[in-house]
Tab-separated table of C-alpha atoms in Angstrom:
chain	number	residue	atom	x	y	z
F	1	MET	CA	24.049	40.050	49.296
F	2	SER	CA	24.320	36.259	49.268
F	3	ASP	CA	26.819	35.694	46.459
F	4	VAL	CA	30.348	36.976	47.111
F	5	ASN	CA	31.096	36.507	43.421
F	6	THR	CA	28.532	39.147	42.440
F	7	ILE	CA	28.930	42.895	42.629
F	8	ARG	CA	25.768	44.976	42.945
F	9	ILE	CA	25.522	48.664	42.048
F	10	LEU	CA	22.710	51.171	42.496
F	11	SER	CA	23.211	54.261	40.337
F	12	LEU	CA	21.110	57.425	40.472
F	13	ASP	CA	21.208	60.095	37.756
F	14	GLY	CA	20.891	63.821	38.315
F	15	GLY	CA	17.879	65.840	37.203
F	16	GLY	CA	16.721	68.209	39.933
F	17	GLU	CA	13.080	67.803	40.914
F	18	ARG	CA	12.848	65.011	38.364
F	19	GLY	CA	14.614	62.845	40.913
F	20	TYR	CA	11.090	62.330	42.229
F	21	LEU	CA	10.492	60.149	39.166
F	22	SER	CA	13.357	57.760	39.922
F	23	LEU	CA	12.397	57.743	43.604
F	24	GLN	CA	8.868	56.569	42.764
F	25	PHE	CA	10.241	53.813	40.559
F	26	LEU	CA	12.659	52.722	43.290
F	27	LYS	CA	9.811	52.467	45.795
F	28	ARG	CA	8.017	50.018	43.497
F	29	PHE	CA	11.211	48.069	42.836
F	30	ILE	CA	11.846	47.659	46.573
F	31	GLN	CA	8.258	46.527	47.117
F	32	LEU	CA	8.648	43.838	44.435
F	33	TRP	CA	11.996	42.844	45.949
F	34	GLY	CA	10.413	42.418	49.362
F	35	ILE	CA	13.261	43.863	51.432
F	36	ASP	CA	13.074	46.311	54.322
F	37	PRO	CA	13.643	49.713	52.623
F	38	ALA	CA	15.882	50.760	55.514
F	39	THR	CA	18.362	48.017	54.506
F	40	LEU	CA	18.797	49.276	50.934
F	41	ALA	CA	22.433	50.295	51.500
F	42	GLN	CA	23.265	46.818	52.758
F	43	GLN	CA	21.989	45.235	49.533
F	44	PHE	CA	24.517	46.991	47.273
F	45	ASP	CA	28.308	46.984	47.154
F	46	VAL	CA	28.223	50.528	45.775
F	47	ILE	CA	25.629	53.275	45.699
F	48	CYS	CA	26.562	56.122	43.381
F	49	GLY	CA	24.712	59.260	42.413
F	50	THR	CA	25.052	62.648	40.777
F	51	SER	CA	23.360	65.913	41.744
F	52	ILE	CA	19.930	65.024	43.154
F	53	GLY	CA	20.941	61.400	42.612
F	54	GLY	CA	24.001	62.044	44.774
F	55	LEU	CA	21.863	63.517	47.494
F	56	MET	CA	19.565	60.488	47.405
F	57	ALA	CA	22.553	58.118	47.353
F	58	LEU	CA	23.851	59.709	50.547
F	59	TYR	CA	20.422	59.517	52.163
F	60	PHE	CA	20.152	55.809	51.351
F	61	SER	CA	23.717	55.151	52.510
F	62	LEU	CA	22.617	56.208	56.015
F	63	GLY	CA	19.690	53.802	56.043
F	64	LYS	CA	16.970	56.293	55.095
F	65	THR	CA	14.044	54.919	53.114
F	66	PRO	CA	12.470	56.327	49.939
F	67	ASP	CA	9.456	57.382	52.006
F	68	GLU	CA	11.755	59.373	54.285
F	69	VAL	CA	13.402	61.021	51.274
F	70	GLU	CA	10.140	61.935	49.533
F	71	PRO	CA	9.453	65.127	51.571
F	72	PHE	CA	12.618	66.601	50.087
F	73	PHE	CA	10.703	66.778	46.799
F	74	THR	CA	7.192	67.475	48.042
F	75	VAL	CA	7.889	69.788	51.001
F	76	GLN	CA	11.318	71.408	50.574
F	77	GLY	CA	11.544	71.202	46.764
F	78	PRO	CA	8.795	73.742	46.014
F	79	TYR	CA	10.596	76.329	48.169
F	80	ILE	CA	14.113	75.432	47.020
F	81	PHE	CA	12.954	76.169	43.481
F	82	SER	CA	11.146	79.397	44.308
F	83	LEU	CA	12.030	83.077	44.148
F	84	THR	CA	10.363	83.811	47.467
F	85	SER	CA	9.993	82.278	50.905
F	86	LEU	CA	6.325	83.269	50.921
F	87	THR	CA	5.031	81.140	48.041
F	88	PRO	CA	6.221	77.786	46.691
F	89	SER	CA	7.170	77.160	43.069
F	90	VAL	CA	7.554	80.799	42.003
F	91	ARG	CA	9.872	80.339	39.034
F	92	PRO	CA	11.405	83.037	36.847
F	93	ASN	CA	10.042	83.357	33.316
F	94	LEU	CA	12.335	83.579	30.314
F	95	ALA	CA	12.793	87.360	30.599
F	96	ALA	CA	13.581	87.093	34.306
F	97	LYS	CA	16.070	84.321	33.649
F	98	LEU	CA	17.863	86.451	31.073
F	99	ALA	CA	17.986	89.310	33.559
F	100	LEU	CA	19.353	87.074	36.304
F	101	ILE	CA	22.005	85.667	33.984
F	102	ALA	CA	23.008	89.214	32.968
F	103	ALA	CA	23.256	90.133	36.650
F	104	ASN	CA	25.412	87.062	37.347
F	105	THR	CA	22.830	85.820	39.838
F	106	PRO	CA	21.766	82.163	40.036
F	107	PHE	CA	18.017	81.752	39.662
F	108	TYR	CA	17.533	80.431	43.187
F	109	GLN	CA	20.204	82.276	45.128
F	110	SER	CA	18.449	83.323	48.326
F	111	SER	CA	19.446	86.272	50.500
F	112	GLY	CA	18.381	88.291	53.503
F	113	PRO	CA	16.781	87.183	56.782
F	114	THR	CA	14.648	84.487	55.091
F	115	ALA	CA	17.571	82.930	53.219
F	116	SER	CA	17.205	79.596	55.014
F	117	ASP	CA	13.524	79.385	54.025
F	118	TYR	CA	13.847	79.252	50.242
F	119	GLY	CA	16.241	78.733	47.346
F	120	SER	CA	19.851	77.763	47.862
F	121	GLY	CA	19.662	78.758	51.533
F	122	LEU	CA	16.921	76.212	52.155
F	123	LEU	CA	18.815	73.557	50.215
F	124	ALA	CA	21.888	74.127	52.395
F	125	ALA	CA	19.884	74.247	55.621
F	126	THR	CA	18.039	71.040	54.689
F	127	ALA	CA	21.214	69.129	53.815
F	128	GLN	CA	22.981	70.287	56.965
F	129	ALA	CA	20.020	69.373	59.158
F	130	GLU	CA	19.442	65.986	57.520
F	131	PHE	CA	23.058	64.828	57.431
F	132	GLY	CA	24.239	66.577	60.578
F	133	ALA	CA	27.766	65.572	61.616
F	134	ASN	CA	27.802	62.485	59.377
F	135	THR	CA	30.801	62.203	57.088
F	136	LEU	CA	31.274	59.825	54.183
F	137	GLN	CA	32.807	57.416	56.695
F	138	ASN	CA	29.351	56.940	58.216
F	139	ALA	CA	27.968	55.453	55.002
F	140	GLN	CA	26.779	51.871	55.407
F	141	THR	CA	28.164	50.892	52.014
F	142	ASN	CA	30.649	52.190	49.475
F	143	VAL	CA	29.629	55.450	47.819
F	144	ILE	CA	30.954	57.534	44.943
F	145	ILE	CA	29.660	60.996	44.067
F	146	PRO	CA	30.885	63.072	41.061
F	147	ALA	CA	31.393	66.837	41.195
F	148	TYR	CA	33.416	69.481	39.384
F	149	GLN	CA	36.032	71.484	41.284
F	150	TYR	CA	35.644	74.798	39.523
F	151	ASP	CA	38.567	76.792	40.925
F	152	THR	CA	41.075	74.116	39.868
F	153	SER	CA	39.201	72.925	36.730
F	154	THR	CA	39.248	69.389	38.120
F	155	TYR	CA	36.714	66.622	37.637
F	156	THR	CA	36.423	65.016	41.057
F	157	LEU	CA	34.977	61.922	42.671
F	158	PHE	CA	33.959	61.978	46.321
F	159	SER	CA	34.104	58.581	48.016
F	160	ASN	CA	34.451	57.026	51.436
F	161	LEU	CA	37.149	54.722	50.076
F	162	ASN	CA	40.765	55.758	50.526
F	163	TYR	CA	42.193	55.727	47.016
F	164	PRO	CA	44.403	58.567	45.755
F	165	GLU	CA	42.005	59.175	42.859
F	166	PHE	CA	39.138	60.000	45.238
F	167	ILE	CA	38.623	62.932	47.574
F	168	GLY	CA	36.574	63.835	50.627
F	169	GLN	CA	36.855	60.569	52.535
F	170	ASN	CA	36.194	62.478	55.769
F	171	ALA	CA	34.063	65.276	54.309
F	172	LEU	CA	30.682	66.100	55.772
F	173	MET	CA	27.933	64.441	53.766
F	174	SER	CA	26.137	67.775	53.603
F	175	ASP	CA	29.116	69.384	51.869
F	176	VAL	CA	29.338	66.536	49.352
F	177	ALA	CA	25.579	66.712	48.694
F	178	LEU	CA	25.687	70.482	48.167
F	179	SER	CA	28.736	70.219	45.912
F	180	THR	CA	27.306	67.625	43.543
F	181	SER	CA	23.924	69.425	43.373
F	182	ALA	CA	25.161	72.963	42.665
F	183	ALA	CA	23.504	73.123	39.241
F	184	PRO	CA	25.027	75.976	37.189
F	185	VAL	CA	22.732	78.978	36.661
F	186	TYR	CA	20.050	77.485	38.904
F	187	LEU	CA	22.053	77.392	42.134
F	188	PRO	CA	25.297	79.006	43.315
F	189	ALA	CA	28.526	77.039	43.539
F	190	TRP	CA	29.326	75.436	46.876
F	191	THR	CA	32.586	76.131	48.682
F	192	PHE	CA	34.116	74.125	51.497
F	193	GLY	CA	37.633	73.134	52.475
F	194	GLY	CA	38.958	76.072	50.472
F	195	GLN	CA	37.627	74.669	47.160
F	196	THR	CA	34.617	75.592	45.035
F	197	TYR	CA	32.414	72.945	43.431
F	198	LEU	CA	29.800	72.749	40.684
F	199	ASP	CA	27.141	70.153	39.990
F	200	GLY	CA	28.394	66.668	39.177
F	201	GLY	CA	26.126	66.685	36.135
F	202	VAL	CA	28.711	68.722	34.227
F	203	TYR	CA	31.045	65.756	34.686
F	204	GLN	CA	29.076	62.532	34.876
F	205	ASN	CA	25.322	62.809	35.188
F	206	ASN	CA	25.028	59.030	34.971
F	207	PRO	CA	27.684	57.551	37.305
F	208	ALA	CA	26.801	53.890	36.676
F	209	SER	CA	30.083	53.032	34.939
F	210	THR	CA	32.152	54.650	37.684
F	211	GLY	CA	30.109	52.841	40.306
F	212	ARG	CA	30.741	49.574	38.543
F	213	THR	CA	34.496	50.206	38.453
F	214	LEU	CA	34.543	51.025	42.156
F	215	ALA	CA	32.664	47.806	42.920
F	216	GLN	CA	35.242	45.838	40.930
F	217	MET	CA	37.981	47.507	42.962
F	218	VAL	CA	36.240	46.447	46.167
F	219	LYS	CA	35.557	42.868	45.005
F	220	PRO	CA	38.237	42.151	42.369
F	221	LEU	CA	37.498	38.414	42.212
F	222	ALA	CA	33.781	38.786	41.526
F	223	ASN	CA	32.711	37.424	38.136
F	224	ARG	CA	29.093	38.629	38.066
F	225	CYS	CA	27.827	42.201	38.035
F	226	CYS	CA	24.327	43.646	38.490
F	227	VAL	CA	23.738	47.324	37.767
F	228	LEU	CA	20.443	49.021	38.594
F	229	SER	CA	20.606	52.433	36.908
F	230	LEU	CA	17.816	54.931	37.553
F	231	GLY	CA	17.471	57.934	35.251
F	232	THR	CA	15.206	60.936	35.666
F	233	GLY	CA	13.502	60.672	32.301
F	234	LEU	CA	14.319	61.897	28.817
F	235	GLY	CA	12.788	65.287	28.173
F	236	THR	CA	13.515	68.992	28.100
F	237	ARG	CA	15.693	70.225	30.952
F	238	GLY	CA	16.686	73.535	29.413
F	239	PHE	CA	15.695	77.009	30.530
F	240	ASP	CA	12.924	77.445	27.967
F	241	PRO	CA	10.803	74.311	28.392
F	242	GLY	CA	8.320	73.371	25.733
F	243	ALA	CA	10.026	75.386	23.001
F	244	VAL	CA	9.813	73.840	19.553
F	245	ARG	CA	13.176	73.036	17.977
F	246	VAL	CA	13.837	75.129	14.888
F	247	SER	CA	16.279	74.683	12.028
F	248	ASN	CA	18.072	77.968	12.717
F	249	PRO	CA	18.180	78.418	16.516
F	250	THR	CA	19.480	81.625	18.031
F	251	SER	CA	22.624	81.651	20.141
F	252	ILE	CA	20.505	82.196	23.252
F	253	GLU	CA	18.337	79.197	22.389
F	254	ILE	CA	21.416	77.022	21.932
F	255	ILE	CA	22.985	78.235	25.183
F	256	PHE	CA	19.762	77.539	27.039
F	257	ASP	CA	19.657	74.026	25.625
F	258	LEU	CA	23.307	73.137	26.225
F	259	PHE	CA	22.772	71.913	29.776
F	260	SER	CA	20.145	69.486	28.545
F	261	ILE	CA	22.182	68.392	25.519
F	262	ALA	CA	25.449	67.909	27.410
F	263	SER	CA	24.136	66.114	30.472
F	264	THR	CA	21.782	63.912	28.471
F	265	GLY	CA	24.389	62.984	25.875
F	266	CYS	CA	26.944	61.944	28.473
F	267	GLN	CA	24.487	59.956	30.544
F	268	GLU	CA	22.989	58.126	27.581
F	269	ALA	CA	26.457	57.236	26.264
F	270	ILE	CA	27.117	55.394	29.532
F	271	ASP	CA	23.749	53.682	29.207
F	272	GLU	CA	24.501	52.566	25.657
F	273	ILE	CA	27.882	51.101	26.651
F	274	LEU	CA	26.426	49.101	29.524
F	275	TYR	CA	23.478	47.975	27.404
F	276	LEU	CA	25.745	46.737	24.598
F	277	GLU	CA	28.010	44.871	26.974
F	278	SER	CA	25.141	43.239	28.851
F	279	THR	CA	23.435	42.243	25.585
F	280	TYR	CA	26.276	41.158	23.310
F	281	ALA	CA	29.543	40.710	25.202
F	282	MET	CA	30.569	37.427	26.779
F	283	THR	CA	30.395	38.771	30.306
F	284	GLN	CA	28.047	38.211	33.219
F	285	LEU	CA	26.808	41.776	33.347
F	286	TYR	CA	23.122	42.122	34.223
F	287	TYR	CA	21.787	45.584	33.647
F	288	TYR	CA	18.493	47.371	34.044
F	289	ARG	CA	17.992	51.035	33.157
F	290	PHE	CA	14.915	53.028	34.131
F	291	GLN	CA	14.737	55.984	31.750
F	292	PRO	CA	11.239	56.755	30.409
F	293	ILE	CA	10.603	59.248	27.629
F	294	LEU	CA	8.642	62.183	29.004
F	295	ASP	CA	5.806	64.026	27.304
F	296	PRO	CA	7.412	66.843	25.254
F	297	GLU	CA	4.288	68.944	25.675
F	298	LEU	CA	4.786	69.139	29.436
F	299	ASP	CA	7.125	71.388	31.397
F	300	THR	CA	9.733	68.917	32.649
F	301	GLU	CA	12.387	71.502	33.463
F	302	LEU	CA	14.399	70.429	36.474
F	303	ASP	CA	12.989	73.226	38.677
F	304	ASN	CA	9.293	72.467	38.098
F	305	THR	CA	7.826	71.371	41.438
F	306	ASP	CA	4.115	71.845	40.729
F	307	PRO	CA	1.922	69.082	42.219
F	308	ALA	CA	0.608	68.283	38.753
F	309	ILE	CA	4.063	67.448	37.386
F	310	LEU	CA	4.854	65.319	40.437
F	311	ALA	CA	1.600	63.428	39.919
F	312	TYR	CA	2.611	62.939	36.282
F	313	TYR	CA	6.018	61.568	37.332
F	314	ASP	CA	4.337	59.142	39.712
F	315	THR	CA	2.081	57.938	36.890
F	316	VAL	CA	5.054	57.531	34.549
F	317	ALA	CA	6.907	55.492	37.171
F	318	GLU	CA	3.854	53.274	37.703
F	319	THR	CA	3.214	52.797	33.990
F	320	THR	CA	6.845	52.078	33.163
F	321	PHE	CA	7.139	49.629	36.038
F	322	ASN	CA	4.015	47.733	34.992
F	323	ASN	CA	4.919	47.691	31.300
F	324	ASP	CA	8.448	46.497	32.031
F	325	ILE	CA	7.647	44.029	34.801
F	326	ASP	CA	9.067	41.020	32.955
F	327	ASP	CA	12.501	42.604	32.440
F	328	ILE	CA	12.467	44.002	35.972
F	329	SER	CA	11.652	40.594	37.428
F	330	THR	CA	14.391	38.967	35.365
F	331	PHE	CA	16.923	41.533	36.535
F	332	LEU	CA	15.784	41.132	40.140
F	333	GLY	CA	16.333	37.404	39.844
F	334	HIS	CA	19.953	38.015	38.907
F	335	LEU	CA	20.339	40.631	41.642
F	336	ILE	CA	19.281	38.284	44.440
F	337	ALA	CA	20.972	35.144	43.069
C-alpha cells in the first residue's frame, strides 16, 4: 500500500456455497495484480465480509490464500450442506424442508456420533480447526464482520479495532465466523460468550459501506478510496430454486423467497450508493463490483454444492473477468497508485 492518502477496502458478500464464485474471481484478480496471494491482507486497510464472505475475510486476514480456502467449498462444503455424513450434497426437497421447518429443525443441524462429519457440526469443527486459538487480534489487517445478536435483538459488528460501537475484539475467530454464517433455517444459531447470533446477512449482506467507514476511521486524512466489492451473483437463493414467479404467490412461496429478497435488496442498495458516488460525485472514490447475473434456469440456491454448479460458477467468474477486463484493469491502476 504505497500511498498513505489512499484507503483500500476488500469486501466480500454472503451467499453460502456461492462464495466459490467470488473466490474464483478473486484468484484471477490477484493473478492480474501480480502479488503474492499470501500477502492479500497486507494490501488492504480493511477486509470486511458477511456470512461466507466473513469466513473468507477471516481466512485472508491470517495470510491464507484463495487456493488454501478453496477446499472449504469443494471438500467440506458438500458435507456441510448434506443431511448425512455418508453422502455429500444430500439436500432436502421442498416437502422435507417444510417438515423440518414445522419441526423447528434447521436443514443442516447435525446430531449423534457423526455430528462433526456433516452439517453444522462439520462447519463448527472446520472453523475451530482452521482458526484454532486465533482471535481477531491476530488479524494482519483491520477486519469488520456483521452479525445479528438474536437474544438481544441487536445488529452487531465484530472487529479487531477497539471502538465502543464494535464487539468481539478478543473473540476467537472461529466464534465470529460461526456467528456471521449461521444462516437462518439452513443452520442453527451460534452461541458463545452468553449471547446467541444469527447470520450477518440478515443485517448487512454487503458490508462494503461499513468497511469503507472503518477505513476512514483508521486513516482520517486519506483523500482517495478504492473499494473492491465481491458479490456472489444475482440469482435465486430461496428454498424453492427454479420456481417461476407468479402474479398471486402463496404465503409459503413468499416466505421462502424472503431471504433472497431481503438480503439481495440490502446488498444491492449499498452497491447502488457506491456506484453513484464513484460515478457522479466529486470525490476520489474508485469502485469495482463483481456481481454477475446467474442463469435463472439453474439451481443457484446457497446450499447447492454439486460439482456441476461449481464448474458453472468457475466459468461465470472467468467469463465476467474477461468481459470486464478493461474496467478491472482501470480499477487496479487506481488501487496500486
